[in-house]
PDB file of C-alpha atoms in Angstrom:
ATOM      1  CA  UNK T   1      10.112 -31.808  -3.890  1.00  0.00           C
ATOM      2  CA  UNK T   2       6.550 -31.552  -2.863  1.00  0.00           C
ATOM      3  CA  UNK T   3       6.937 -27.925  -1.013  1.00  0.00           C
ATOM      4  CA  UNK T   4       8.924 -27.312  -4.477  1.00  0.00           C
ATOM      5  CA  UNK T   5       5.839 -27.935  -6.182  1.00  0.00           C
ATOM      6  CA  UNK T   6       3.386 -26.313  -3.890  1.00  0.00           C
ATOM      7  CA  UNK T   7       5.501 -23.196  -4.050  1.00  0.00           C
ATOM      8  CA  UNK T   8       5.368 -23.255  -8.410  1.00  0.00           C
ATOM      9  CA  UNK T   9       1.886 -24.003  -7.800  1.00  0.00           C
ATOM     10  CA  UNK T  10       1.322 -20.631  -5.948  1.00  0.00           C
ATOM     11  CA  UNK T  11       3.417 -18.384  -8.165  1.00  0.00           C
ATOM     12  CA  UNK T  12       1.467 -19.760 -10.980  1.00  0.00           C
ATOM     13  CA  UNK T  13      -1.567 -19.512  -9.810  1.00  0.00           C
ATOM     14  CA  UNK T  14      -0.968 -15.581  -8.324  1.00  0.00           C
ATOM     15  CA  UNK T  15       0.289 -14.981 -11.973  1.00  0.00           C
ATOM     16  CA  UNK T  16      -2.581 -16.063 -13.818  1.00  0.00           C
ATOM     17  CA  UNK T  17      -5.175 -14.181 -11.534  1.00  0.00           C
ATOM     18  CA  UNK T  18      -2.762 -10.422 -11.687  1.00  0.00           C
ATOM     19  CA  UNK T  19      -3.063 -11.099 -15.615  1.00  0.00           C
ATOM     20  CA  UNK T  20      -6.789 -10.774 -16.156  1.00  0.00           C
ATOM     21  CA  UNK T  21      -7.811  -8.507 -18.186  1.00  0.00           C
ATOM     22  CA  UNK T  22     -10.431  -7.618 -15.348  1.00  0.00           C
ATOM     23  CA  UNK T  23     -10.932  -4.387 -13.294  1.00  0.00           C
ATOM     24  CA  UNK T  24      -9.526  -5.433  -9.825  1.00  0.00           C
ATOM     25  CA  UNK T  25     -10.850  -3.639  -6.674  1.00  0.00           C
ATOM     26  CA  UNK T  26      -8.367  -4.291  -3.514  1.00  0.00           C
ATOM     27  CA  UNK T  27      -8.514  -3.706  -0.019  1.00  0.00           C
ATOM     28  CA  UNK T  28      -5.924  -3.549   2.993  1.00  0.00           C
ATOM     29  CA  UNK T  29      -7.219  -5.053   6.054  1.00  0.00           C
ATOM     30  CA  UNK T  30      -6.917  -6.552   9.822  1.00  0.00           C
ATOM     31  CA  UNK T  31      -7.749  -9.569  11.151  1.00  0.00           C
ATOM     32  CA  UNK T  32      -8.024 -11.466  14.057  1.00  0.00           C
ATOM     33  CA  UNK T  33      -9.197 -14.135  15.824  1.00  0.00           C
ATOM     34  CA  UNK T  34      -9.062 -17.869  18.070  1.00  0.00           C
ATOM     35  CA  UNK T  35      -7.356 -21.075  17.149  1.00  0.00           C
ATOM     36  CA  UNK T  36      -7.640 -24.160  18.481  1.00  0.00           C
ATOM     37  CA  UNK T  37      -4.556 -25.483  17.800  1.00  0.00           C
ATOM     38  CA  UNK T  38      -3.538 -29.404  17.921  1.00  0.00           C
ATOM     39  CA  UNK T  39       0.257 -31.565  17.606  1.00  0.00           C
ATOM     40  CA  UNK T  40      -0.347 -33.987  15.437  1.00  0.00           C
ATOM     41  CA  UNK T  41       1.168 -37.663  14.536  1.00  0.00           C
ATOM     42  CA  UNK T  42       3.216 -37.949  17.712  1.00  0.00           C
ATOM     43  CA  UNK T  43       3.098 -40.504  20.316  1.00  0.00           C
ATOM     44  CA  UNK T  44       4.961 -40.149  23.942  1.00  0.00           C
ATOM     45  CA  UNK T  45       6.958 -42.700  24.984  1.00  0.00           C
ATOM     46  CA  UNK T  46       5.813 -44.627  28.109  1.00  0.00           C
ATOM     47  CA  UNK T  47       6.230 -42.364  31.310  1.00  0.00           C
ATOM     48  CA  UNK T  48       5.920 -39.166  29.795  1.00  0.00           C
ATOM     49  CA  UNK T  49       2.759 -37.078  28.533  1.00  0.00           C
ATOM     50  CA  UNK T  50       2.384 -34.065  26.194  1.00  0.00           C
ATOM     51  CA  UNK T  51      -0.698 -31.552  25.706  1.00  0.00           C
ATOM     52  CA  UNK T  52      -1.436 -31.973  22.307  1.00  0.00           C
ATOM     53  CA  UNK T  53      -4.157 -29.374  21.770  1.00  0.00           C
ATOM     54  CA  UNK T  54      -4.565 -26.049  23.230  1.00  0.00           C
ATOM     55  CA  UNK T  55      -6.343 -22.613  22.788  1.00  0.00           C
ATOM     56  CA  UNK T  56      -4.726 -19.757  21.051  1.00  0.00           C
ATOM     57  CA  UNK T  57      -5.097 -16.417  19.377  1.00  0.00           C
ATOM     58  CA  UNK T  58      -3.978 -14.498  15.754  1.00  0.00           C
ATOM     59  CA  UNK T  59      -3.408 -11.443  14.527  1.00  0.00           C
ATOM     60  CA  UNK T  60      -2.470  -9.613  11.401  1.00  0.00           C
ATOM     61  CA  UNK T  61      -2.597  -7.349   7.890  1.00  0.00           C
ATOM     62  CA  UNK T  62      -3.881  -8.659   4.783  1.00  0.00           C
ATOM     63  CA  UNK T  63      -4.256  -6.753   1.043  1.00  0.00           C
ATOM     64  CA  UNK T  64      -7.190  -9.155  -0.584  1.00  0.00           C
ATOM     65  CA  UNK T  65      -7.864  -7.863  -4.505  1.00  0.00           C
ATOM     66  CA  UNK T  66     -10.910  -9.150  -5.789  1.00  0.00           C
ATOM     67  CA  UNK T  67     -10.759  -9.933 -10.037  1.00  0.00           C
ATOM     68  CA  UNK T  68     -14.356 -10.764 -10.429  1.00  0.00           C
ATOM     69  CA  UNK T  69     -15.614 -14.046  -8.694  1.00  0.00           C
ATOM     70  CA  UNK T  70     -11.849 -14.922  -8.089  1.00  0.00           C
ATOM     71  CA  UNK T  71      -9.659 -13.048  -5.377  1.00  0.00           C
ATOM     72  CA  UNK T  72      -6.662 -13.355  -3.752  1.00  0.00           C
ATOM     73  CA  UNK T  73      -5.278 -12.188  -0.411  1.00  0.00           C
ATOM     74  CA  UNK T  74      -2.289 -12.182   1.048  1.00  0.00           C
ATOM     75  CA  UNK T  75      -1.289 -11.553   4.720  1.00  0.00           C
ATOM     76  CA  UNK T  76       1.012 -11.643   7.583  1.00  0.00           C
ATOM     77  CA  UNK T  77      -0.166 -12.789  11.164  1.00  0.00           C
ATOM     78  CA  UNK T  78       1.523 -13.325  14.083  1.00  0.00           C
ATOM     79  CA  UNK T  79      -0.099 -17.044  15.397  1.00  0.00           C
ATOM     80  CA  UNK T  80       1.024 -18.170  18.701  1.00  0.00           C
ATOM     81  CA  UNK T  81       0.037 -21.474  19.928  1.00  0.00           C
ATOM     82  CA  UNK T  82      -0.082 -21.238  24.066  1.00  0.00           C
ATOM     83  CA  UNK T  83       0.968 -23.434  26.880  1.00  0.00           C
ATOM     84  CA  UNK T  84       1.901 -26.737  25.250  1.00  0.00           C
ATOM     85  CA  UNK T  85       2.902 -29.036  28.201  1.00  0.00           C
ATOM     86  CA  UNK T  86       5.402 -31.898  28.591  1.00  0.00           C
ATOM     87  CA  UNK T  87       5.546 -34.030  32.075  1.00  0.00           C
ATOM     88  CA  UNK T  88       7.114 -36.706  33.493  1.00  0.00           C
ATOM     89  CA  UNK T  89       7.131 -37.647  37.240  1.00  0.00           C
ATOM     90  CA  UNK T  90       7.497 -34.315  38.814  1.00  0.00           C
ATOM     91  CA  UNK T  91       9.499 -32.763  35.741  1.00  0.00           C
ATOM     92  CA  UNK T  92       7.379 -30.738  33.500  1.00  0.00           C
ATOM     93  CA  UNK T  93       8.216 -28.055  30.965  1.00  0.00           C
ATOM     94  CA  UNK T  94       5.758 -25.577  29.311  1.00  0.00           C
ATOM     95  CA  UNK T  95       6.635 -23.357  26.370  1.00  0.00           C
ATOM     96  CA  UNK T  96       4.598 -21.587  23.599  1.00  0.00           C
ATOM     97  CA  UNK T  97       5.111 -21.272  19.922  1.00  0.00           C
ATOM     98  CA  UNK T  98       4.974 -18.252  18.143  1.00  0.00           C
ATOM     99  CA  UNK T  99       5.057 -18.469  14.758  1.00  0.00           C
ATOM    100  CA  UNK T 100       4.859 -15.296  11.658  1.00  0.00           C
ATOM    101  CA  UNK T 101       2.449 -16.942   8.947  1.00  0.00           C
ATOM    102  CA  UNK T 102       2.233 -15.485   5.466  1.00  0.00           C
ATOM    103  CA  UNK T 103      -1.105 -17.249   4.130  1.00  0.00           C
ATOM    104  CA  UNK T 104      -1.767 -16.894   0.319  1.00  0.00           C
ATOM    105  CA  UNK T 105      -5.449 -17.363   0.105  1.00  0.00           C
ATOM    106  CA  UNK T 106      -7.497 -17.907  -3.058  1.00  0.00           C
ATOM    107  CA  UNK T 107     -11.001 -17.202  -2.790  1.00  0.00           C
ATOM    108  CA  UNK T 108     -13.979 -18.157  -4.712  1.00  0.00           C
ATOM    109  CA  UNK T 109     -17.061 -15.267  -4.514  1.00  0.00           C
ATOM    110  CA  UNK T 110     -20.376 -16.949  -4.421  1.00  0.00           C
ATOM    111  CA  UNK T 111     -22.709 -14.696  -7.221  1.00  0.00           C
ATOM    112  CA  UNK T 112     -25.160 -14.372  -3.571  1.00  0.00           C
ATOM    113  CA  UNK T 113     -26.055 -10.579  -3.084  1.00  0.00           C
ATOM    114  CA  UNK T 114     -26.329  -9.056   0.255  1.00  0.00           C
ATOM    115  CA  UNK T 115     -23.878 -11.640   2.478  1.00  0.00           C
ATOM    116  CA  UNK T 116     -21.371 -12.931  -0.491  1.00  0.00           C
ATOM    117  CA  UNK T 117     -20.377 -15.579   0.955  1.00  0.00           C
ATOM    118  CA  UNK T 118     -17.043 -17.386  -0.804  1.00  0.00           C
ATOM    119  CA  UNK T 119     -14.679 -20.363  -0.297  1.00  0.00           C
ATOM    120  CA  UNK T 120     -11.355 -20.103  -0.073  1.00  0.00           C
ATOM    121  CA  UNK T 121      -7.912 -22.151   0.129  1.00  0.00           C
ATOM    122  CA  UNK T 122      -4.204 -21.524  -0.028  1.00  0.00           C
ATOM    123  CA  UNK T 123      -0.716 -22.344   1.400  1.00  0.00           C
ATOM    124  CA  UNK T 124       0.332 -20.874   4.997  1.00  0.00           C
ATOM    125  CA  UNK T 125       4.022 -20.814   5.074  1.00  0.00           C
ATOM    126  CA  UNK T 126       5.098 -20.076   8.416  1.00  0.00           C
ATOM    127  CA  UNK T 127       8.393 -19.071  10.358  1.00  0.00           C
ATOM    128  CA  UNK T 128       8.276 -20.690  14.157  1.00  0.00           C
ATOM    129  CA  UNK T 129      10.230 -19.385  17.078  1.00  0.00           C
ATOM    130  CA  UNK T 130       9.576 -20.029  21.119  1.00  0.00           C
ATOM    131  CA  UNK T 131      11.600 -18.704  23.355  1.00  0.00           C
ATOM    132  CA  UNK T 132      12.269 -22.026  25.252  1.00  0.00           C
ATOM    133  CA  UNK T 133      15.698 -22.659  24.038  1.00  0.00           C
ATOM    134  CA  UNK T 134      16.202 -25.739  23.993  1.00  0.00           C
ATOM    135  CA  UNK T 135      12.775 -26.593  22.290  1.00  0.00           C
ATOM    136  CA  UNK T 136      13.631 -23.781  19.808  1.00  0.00           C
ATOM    137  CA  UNK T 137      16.663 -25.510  18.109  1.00  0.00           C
ATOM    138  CA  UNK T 138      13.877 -28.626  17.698  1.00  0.00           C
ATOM    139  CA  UNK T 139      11.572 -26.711  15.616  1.00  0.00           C
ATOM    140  CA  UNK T 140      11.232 -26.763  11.565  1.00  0.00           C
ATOM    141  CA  UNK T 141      12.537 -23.444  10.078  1.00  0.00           C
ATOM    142  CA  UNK T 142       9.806 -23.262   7.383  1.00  0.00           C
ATOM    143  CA  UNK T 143       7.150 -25.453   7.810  1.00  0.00           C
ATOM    144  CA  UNK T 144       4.319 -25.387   5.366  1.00  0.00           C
ATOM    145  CA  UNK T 145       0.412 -25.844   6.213  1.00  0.00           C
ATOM    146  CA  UNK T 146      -2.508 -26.060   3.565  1.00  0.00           C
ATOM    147  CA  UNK T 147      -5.660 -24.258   4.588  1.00  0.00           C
ATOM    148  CA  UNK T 148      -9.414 -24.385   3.533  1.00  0.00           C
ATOM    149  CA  UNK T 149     -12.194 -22.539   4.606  1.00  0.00           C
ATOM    150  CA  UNK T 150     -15.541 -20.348   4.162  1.00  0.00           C
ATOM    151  CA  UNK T 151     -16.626 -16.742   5.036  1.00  0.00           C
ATOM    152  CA  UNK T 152     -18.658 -13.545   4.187  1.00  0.00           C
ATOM    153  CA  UNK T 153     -17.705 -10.286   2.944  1.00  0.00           C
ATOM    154  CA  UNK T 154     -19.865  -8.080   4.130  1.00  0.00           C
ATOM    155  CA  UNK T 155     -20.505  -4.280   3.048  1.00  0.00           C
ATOM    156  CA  UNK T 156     -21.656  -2.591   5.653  1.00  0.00           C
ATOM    157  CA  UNK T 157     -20.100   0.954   5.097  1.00  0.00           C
ATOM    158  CA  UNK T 158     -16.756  -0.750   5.807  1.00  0.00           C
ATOM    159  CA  UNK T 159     -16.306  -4.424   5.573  1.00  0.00           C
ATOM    160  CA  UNK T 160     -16.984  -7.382   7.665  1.00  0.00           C
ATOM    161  CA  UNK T 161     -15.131 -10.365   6.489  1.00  0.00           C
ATOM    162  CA  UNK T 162     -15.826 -13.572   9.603  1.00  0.00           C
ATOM    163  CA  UNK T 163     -14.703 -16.721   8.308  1.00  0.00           C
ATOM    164  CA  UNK T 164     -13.890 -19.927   9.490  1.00  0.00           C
ATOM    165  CA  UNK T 165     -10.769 -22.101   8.586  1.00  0.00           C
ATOM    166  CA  UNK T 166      -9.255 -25.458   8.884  1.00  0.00           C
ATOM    167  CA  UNK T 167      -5.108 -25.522   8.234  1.00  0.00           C
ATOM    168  CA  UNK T 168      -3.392 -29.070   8.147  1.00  0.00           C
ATOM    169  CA  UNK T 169       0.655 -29.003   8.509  1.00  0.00           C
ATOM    170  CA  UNK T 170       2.284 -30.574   5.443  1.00  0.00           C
ATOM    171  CA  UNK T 171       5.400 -30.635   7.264  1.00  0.00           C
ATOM    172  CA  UNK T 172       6.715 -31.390  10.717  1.00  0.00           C
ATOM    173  CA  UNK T 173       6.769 -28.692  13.013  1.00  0.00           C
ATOM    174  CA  UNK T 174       9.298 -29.643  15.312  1.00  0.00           C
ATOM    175  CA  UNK T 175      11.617 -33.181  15.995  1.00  0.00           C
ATOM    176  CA  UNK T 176       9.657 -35.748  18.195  1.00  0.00           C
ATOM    177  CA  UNK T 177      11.729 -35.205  20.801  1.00  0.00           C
ATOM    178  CA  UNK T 178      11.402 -31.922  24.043  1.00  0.00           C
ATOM    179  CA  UNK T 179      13.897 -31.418  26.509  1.00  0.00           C
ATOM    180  CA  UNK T 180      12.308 -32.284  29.918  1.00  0.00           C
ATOM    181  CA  UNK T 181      14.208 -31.184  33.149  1.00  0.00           C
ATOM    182  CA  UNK T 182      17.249 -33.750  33.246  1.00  0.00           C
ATOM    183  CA  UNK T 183      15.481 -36.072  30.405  1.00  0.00           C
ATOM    184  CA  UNK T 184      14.421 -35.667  27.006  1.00  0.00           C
ATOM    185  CA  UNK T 185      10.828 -36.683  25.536  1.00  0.00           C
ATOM    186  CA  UNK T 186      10.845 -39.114  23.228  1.00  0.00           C
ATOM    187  CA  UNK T 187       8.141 -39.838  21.120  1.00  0.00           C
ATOM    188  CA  UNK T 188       6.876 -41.477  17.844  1.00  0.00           C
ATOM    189  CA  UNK T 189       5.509 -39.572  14.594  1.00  0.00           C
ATOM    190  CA  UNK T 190       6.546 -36.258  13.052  1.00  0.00           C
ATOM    191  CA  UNK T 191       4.890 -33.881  15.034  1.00  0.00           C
ATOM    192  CA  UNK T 192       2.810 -31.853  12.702  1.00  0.00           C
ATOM    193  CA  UNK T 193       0.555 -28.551  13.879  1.00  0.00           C
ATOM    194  CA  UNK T 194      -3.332 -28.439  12.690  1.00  0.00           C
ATOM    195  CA  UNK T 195      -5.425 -25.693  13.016  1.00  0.00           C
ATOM    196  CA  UNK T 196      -9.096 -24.385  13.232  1.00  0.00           C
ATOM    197  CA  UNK T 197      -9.520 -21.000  13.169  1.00  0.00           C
ATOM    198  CA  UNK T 198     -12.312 -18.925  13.676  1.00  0.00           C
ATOM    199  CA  UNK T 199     -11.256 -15.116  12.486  1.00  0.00           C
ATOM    200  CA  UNK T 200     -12.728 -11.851  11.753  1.00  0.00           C
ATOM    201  CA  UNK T 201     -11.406  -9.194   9.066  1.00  0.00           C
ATOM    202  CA  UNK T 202     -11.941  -5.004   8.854  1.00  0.00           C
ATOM    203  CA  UNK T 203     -11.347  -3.093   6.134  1.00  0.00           C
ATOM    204  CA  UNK T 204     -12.399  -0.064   4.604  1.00  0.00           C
TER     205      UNK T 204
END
């Protein structure tokens, strides 16, 4: 019920901002970027051990339409989350998780001239595969993360838009449990994936 409502929230919100009566100026971009990706809420059962953060990278389109100080922008990007690491004794399995985001970010524009800086937050709904098969039957189909953050869009002939972004999983990414050699990984908690992410946008 509460992804329900996030999801109403959203169409809403996208509704009311395409129906002002303002002149909207849009752009289609790239981005990319780092993220320093962390498992959240899970504990490993005595005897085993997990990596729980690790170092990753993004990449992506976005079409951002500005509607005076209010904007939103839209995107896809491919997130992958490297080299997350289960052990036990000798046994150890590694596996990534790749996962195609589409973020729906609403952005507030600072009235600052020259840098216009802004705020911005939105859902990330996001589609996770890995190709570690027995991990990828574990993983959430849709899990949803909400994401805040603050950048500048800068004019520079073309524009600059670096930004910097924290995303918190509202749902679990994956079932506390990894396939490990001949054992399995138990664990406590509902693994959930948070993010910070430092990115940088083009577009002309």
């Amino acid at each position: 019920m509460k992804n329900l409502g996030l999801r109403g929230l959203t169409r809403l919100a996208v509704g009311l901002l395409l129906a002002t009566p303002i002149a909207a100026t849009a752009q289609i971009g790239v981005v990319g970027g780092y993220n320093r990706d962390s498992i959240e809420e899970f504990v490993p059962a005595d005897g085993f051990d997990f990596t729980d953060r690790t170092d990753g990278f993004h990449i992506g389109i976005f079409f951002n339409v500005n509607l005076g100080l209010l904007g939103v922008r839209p995107a896809i990007i491919y997130h992958r989350v490297s080299d997350l690491t289960a052990t036990v004794g000798t046994d150890r399995t590694q596996f990534d998780i790749e996962l195609v985001e589409i973020p729906l970010d609403l952005r507030l524009r600072l009235p600052i001239p020259v840098f216009r800086p802004y705020l911005l937050a939105g859902p990330v709904f996001s589609f996770p595969s890995t190709a570690a098969t027995g991990v990828n039957r574990l993983l959430n189909s849709r899990p949803i993360r909400v994401e805040f953050g603050a950048g500048l869009e800068l004019n520079l002939g073309f524009k600059l838009w670096p930004e910097i972004r924290y995303g918190r999983g509202l749902d679990p990414l994956m079932a506390s449990e990894i396939p490990l050699g001949e054992a399995t990984l138990l664990g406590q908690g509902q693994p959930r994936l948070d993010t910070i992410t430092f990115r940088l946008g083009v577009s002309f």
